[in-house]
Short mmCIF file of C-alpha atoms and ligand atoms in Angstrom, two decimals:
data_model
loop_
_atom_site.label_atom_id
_atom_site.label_comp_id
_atom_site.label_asym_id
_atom_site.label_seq_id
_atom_site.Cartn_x
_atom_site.Cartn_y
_atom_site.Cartn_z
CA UNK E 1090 -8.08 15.07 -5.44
CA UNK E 1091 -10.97 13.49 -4.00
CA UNK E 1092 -13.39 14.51 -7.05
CA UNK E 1093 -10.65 13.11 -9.27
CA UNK E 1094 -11.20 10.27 -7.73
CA UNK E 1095 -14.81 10.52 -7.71
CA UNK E 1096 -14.83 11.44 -11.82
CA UNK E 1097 -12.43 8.56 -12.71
CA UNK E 1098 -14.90 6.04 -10.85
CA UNK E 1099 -18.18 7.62 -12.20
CA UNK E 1100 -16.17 7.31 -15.49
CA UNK E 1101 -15.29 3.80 -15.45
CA UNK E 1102 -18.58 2.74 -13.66
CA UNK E 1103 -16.22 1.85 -10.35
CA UNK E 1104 -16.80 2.28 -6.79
CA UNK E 1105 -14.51 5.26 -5.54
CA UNK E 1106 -11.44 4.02 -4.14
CA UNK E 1107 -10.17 4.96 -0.83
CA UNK E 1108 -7.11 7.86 -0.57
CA UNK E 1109 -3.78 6.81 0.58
CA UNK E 1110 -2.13 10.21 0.98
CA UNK E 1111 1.77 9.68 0.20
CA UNK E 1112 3.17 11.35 2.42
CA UNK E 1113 7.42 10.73 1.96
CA UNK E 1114 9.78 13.49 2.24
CA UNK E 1115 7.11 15.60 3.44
CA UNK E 1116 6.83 17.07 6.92
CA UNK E 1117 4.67 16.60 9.40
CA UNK E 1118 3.26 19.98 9.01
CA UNK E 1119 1.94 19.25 5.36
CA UNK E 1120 0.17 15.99 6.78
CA UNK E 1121 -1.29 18.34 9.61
CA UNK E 1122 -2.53 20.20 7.10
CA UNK E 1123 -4.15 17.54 5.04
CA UNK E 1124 -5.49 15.78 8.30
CA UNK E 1125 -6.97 18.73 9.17
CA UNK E 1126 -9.23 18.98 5.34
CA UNK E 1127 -10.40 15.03 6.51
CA UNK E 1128 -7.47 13.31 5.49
CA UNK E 1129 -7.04 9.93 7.73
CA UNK E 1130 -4.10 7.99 5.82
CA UNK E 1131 -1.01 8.47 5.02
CA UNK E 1132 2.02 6.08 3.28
CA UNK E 1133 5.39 6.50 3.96
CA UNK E 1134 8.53 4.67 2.86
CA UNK E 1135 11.04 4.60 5.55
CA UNK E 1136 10.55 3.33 8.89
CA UNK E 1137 12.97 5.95 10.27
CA UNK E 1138 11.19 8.57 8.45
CA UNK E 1139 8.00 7.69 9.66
CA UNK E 1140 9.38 7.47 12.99
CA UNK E 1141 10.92 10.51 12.93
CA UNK E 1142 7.45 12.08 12.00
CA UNK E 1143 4.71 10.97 13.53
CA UNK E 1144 5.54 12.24 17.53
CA UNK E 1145 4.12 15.30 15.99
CA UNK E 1146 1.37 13.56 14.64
CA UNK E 1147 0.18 11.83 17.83
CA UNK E 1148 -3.29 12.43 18.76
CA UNK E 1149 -4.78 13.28 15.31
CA UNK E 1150 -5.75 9.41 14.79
CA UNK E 1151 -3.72 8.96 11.42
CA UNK E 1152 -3.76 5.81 9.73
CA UNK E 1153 -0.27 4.59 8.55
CA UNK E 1154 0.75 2.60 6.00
CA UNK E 1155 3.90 1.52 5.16
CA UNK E 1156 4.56 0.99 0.87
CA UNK E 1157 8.07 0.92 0.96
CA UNK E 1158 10.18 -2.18 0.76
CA UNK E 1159 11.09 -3.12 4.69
CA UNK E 1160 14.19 -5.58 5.89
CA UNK E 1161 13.21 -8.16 8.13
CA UNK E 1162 15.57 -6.39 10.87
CA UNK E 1163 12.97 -3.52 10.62
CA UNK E 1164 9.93 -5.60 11.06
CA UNK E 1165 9.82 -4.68 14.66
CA UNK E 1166 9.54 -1.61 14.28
CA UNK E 1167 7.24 -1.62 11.38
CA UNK E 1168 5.05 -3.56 13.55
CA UNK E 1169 4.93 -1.07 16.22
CA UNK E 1170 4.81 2.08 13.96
CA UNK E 1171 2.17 0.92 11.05
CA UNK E 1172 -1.71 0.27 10.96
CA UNK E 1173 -0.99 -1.34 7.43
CA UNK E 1174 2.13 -2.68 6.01
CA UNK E 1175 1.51 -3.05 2.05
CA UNK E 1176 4.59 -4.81 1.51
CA UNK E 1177 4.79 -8.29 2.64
CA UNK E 1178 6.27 -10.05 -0.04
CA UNK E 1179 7.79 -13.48 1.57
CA UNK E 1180 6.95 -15.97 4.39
CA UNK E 1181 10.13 -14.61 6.85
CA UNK E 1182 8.59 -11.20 7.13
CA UNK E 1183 5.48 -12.13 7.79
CA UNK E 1184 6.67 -14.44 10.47
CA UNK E 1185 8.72 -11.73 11.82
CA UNK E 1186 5.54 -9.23 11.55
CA UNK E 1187 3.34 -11.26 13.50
CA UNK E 1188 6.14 -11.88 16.60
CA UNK E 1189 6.41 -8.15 17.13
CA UNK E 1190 2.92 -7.31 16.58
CA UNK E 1191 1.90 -5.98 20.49
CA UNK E 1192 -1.14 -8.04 22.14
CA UNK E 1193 -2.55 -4.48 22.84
CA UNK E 1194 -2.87 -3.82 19.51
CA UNK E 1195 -5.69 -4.68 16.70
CA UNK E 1196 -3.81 -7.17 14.14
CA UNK E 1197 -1.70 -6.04 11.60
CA UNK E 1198 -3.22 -5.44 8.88
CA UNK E 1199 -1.43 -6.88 5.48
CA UNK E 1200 -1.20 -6.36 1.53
CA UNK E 1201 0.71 -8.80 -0.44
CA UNK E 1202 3.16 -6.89 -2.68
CA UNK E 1203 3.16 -8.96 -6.15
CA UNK E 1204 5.65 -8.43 -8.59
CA UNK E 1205 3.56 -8.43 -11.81
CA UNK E 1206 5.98 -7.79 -14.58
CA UNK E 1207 8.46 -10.86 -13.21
CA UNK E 1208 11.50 -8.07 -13.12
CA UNK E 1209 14.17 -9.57 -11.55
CA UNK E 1210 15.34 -6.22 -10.28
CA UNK E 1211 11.83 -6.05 -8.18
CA UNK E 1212 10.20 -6.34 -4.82
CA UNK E 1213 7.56 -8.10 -4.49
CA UNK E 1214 6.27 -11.75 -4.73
CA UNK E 1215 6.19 -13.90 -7.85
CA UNK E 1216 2.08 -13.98 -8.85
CA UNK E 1217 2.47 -17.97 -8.13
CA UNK E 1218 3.33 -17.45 -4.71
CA UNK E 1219 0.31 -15.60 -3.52
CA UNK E 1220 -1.69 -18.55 -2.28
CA UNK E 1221 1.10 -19.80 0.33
CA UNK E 1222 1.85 -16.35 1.43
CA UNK E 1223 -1.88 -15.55 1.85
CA UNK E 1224 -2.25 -19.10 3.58
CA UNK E 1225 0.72 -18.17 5.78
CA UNK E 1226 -0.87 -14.77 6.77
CA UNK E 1227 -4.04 -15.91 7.60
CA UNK E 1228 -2.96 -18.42 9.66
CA UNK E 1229 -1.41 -15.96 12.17
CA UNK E 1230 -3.81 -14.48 15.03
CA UNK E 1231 -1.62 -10.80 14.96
CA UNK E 1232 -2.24 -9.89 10.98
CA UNK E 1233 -5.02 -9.63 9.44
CA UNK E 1234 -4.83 -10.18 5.52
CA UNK E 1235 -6.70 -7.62 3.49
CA UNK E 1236 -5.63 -8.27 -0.15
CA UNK E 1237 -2.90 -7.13 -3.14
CA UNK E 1238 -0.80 -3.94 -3.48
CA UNK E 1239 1.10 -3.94 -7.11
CA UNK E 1240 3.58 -1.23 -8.63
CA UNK E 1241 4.05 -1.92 -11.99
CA UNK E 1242 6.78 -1.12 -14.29
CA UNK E 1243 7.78 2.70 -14.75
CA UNK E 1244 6.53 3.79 -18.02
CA UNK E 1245 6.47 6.81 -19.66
CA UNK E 1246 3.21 5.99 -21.03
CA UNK E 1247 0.72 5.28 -18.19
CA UNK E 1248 -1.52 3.21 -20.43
CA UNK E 1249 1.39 0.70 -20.86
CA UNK E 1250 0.65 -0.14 -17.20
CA UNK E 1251 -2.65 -1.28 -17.88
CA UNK E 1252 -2.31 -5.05 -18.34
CA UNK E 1253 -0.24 -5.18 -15.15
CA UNK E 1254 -3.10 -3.53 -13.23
CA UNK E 1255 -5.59 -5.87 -15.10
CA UNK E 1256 -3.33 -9.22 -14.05
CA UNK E 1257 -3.28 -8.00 -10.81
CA UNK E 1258 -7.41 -7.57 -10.55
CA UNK E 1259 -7.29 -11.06 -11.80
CA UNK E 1260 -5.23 -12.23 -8.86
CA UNK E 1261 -7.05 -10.47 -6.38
CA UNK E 1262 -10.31 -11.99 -7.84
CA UNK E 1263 -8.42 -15.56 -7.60
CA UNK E 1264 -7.87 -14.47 -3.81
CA UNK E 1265 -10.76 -13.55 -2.69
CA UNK E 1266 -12.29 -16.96 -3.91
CA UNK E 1267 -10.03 -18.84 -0.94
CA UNK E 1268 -9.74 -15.93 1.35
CA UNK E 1269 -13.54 -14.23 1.30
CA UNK E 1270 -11.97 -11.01 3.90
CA UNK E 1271 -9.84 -9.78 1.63
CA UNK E 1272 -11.08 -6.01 0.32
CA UNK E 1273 -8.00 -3.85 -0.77
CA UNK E 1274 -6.32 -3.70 -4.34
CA UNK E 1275 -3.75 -1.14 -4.06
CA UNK E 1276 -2.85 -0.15 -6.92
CA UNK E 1277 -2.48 3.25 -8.95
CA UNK E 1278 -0.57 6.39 -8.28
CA UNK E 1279 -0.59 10.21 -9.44
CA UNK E 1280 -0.08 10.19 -13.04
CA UNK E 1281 -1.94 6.10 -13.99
CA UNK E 1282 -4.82 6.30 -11.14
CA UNK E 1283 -7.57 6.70 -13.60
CA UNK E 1284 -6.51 3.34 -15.14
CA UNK E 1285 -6.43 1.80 -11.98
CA UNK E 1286 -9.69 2.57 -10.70
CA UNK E 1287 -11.09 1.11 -14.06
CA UNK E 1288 -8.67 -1.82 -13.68
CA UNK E 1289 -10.32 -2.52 -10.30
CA UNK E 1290 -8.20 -0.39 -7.65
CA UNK E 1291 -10.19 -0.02 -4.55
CA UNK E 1292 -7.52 1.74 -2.87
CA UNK E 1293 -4.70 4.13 -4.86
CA UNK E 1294 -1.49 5.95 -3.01
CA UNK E 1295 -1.29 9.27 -4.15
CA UNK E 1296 1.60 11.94 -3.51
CA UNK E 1297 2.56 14.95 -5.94
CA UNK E 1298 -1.28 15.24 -7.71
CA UNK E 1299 -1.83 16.06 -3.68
CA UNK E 1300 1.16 17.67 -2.08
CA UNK E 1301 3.34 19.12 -5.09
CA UNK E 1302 6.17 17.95 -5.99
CA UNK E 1303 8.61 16.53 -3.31
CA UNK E 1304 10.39 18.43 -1.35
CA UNK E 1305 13.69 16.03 -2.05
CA UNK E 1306 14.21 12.82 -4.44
CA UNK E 1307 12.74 9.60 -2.32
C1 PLP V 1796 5.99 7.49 -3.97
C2 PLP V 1796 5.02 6.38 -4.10
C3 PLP V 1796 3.68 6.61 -4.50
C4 PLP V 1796 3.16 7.98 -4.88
O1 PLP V 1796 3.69 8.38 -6.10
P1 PLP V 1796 3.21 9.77 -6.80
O2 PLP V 1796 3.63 9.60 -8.20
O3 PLP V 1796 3.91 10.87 -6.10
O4 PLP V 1796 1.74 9.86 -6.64
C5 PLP V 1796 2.82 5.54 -4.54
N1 PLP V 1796 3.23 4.28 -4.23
C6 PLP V 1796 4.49 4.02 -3.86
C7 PLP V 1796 4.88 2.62 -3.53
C8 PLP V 1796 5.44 5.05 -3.80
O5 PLP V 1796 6.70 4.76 -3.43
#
């Protein structure tokens, strides 16, 4: 996977994104396995999942990142499980974030999920709310803002999902100008990473090109 990453970026004349190994429905033994060929992090989902997980985990220094949607009633625990939470997507969750965040701990670190394509159905912020959220994260001594994670619409054709990925790069470039820290786009997955490396993706979240197919629908 890694020289697939490598080739896309040579290809598109980007820098090579980091891996996020996706690592839902599988078990802890595949991300031992992974860990163990250099692999450092991993995405997951669920909170209960992950928690479920990652006492077999301990001691291999994983980095965890959570990319699924989270309930503010779960932002305790998402504080205490993650190293990254990707989807922050209104002011009450990052609130609640930063309260449970332990003292003990390095900050938080945050993505702002944006909802690109304005569905209605969707997680994720509207693209005109990204300067209060950012504001509202960086204002808060337990997270540490690092930049935009999008998930554009499913379509069968991958390069359909290019203009979404390109919007988003704009956003992120429209970030940075206010909030100079910020360093992660997150953004591509197995079957459209190619177009979001050239789109600007410095980080992409990866699971079937690297474990198979899952195990069970997620
Ligand atoms: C499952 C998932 C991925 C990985 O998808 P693949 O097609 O298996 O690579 C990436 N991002 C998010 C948010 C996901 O839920």
């Amino acid at each position: 996977m890694q020289l697939k990453l490598e080739n896309a970026a040579a290809a598109a004349g980007r820098p090579v994104p980091r891996l996020l190994a996706v690592s839902k429905t599988q078990d802890a033994t595949a991300v031992a396995e992974l860990a163990a060929a250099g692999q450092r992090a991993f995405g997951e989902n669920y909170v209960q999942e992950t928690a479920a997980k990652q006492p077999a985990l301990a001691g291999l220094g994983l980095e965890w990142h959570l990319i699924g949607h989270l309930q503010s009633n779960k932002a305790r625990e998402a504080a205490t499980l993650f190293d990254w939470v990707q989807t922050v997507d209104r002011i009450k969750l990052v609130t609640a974030l930063a309260q449970h965040r332990a003292a003990d701990r390095p900050p938080l670190n945050v993505l702002i999920q944006v909802n690109i394509d304005d569905e209605a159905s969707k997680h994720g912020c509207e693209p005109g709310d990204v300067p209060a959220l950012a504001d509202a994260i960086a204002a808060q001594p337990r997270l540490r803002l690092r930049g935009l994670m999008v998930i554009p619409t499913p379509h069968p054709d991958p390069e359909q999902r290019r203009g979404a990925f390109r919007r988003t790069r704009e956003l992120f470039d429209a970030l940075r100008a206010t909030h100079p820290q910020v360093d992660t786009l997150s953004m591509g997955m197995s079957d459209d990473h190619a177009i979001a490396i050239a789109e600007g993706a410095t980080m992409v979240r990866i699971g079937t090109a690297l474990f198979g197919a899952r195990p069970r629908p997620a």
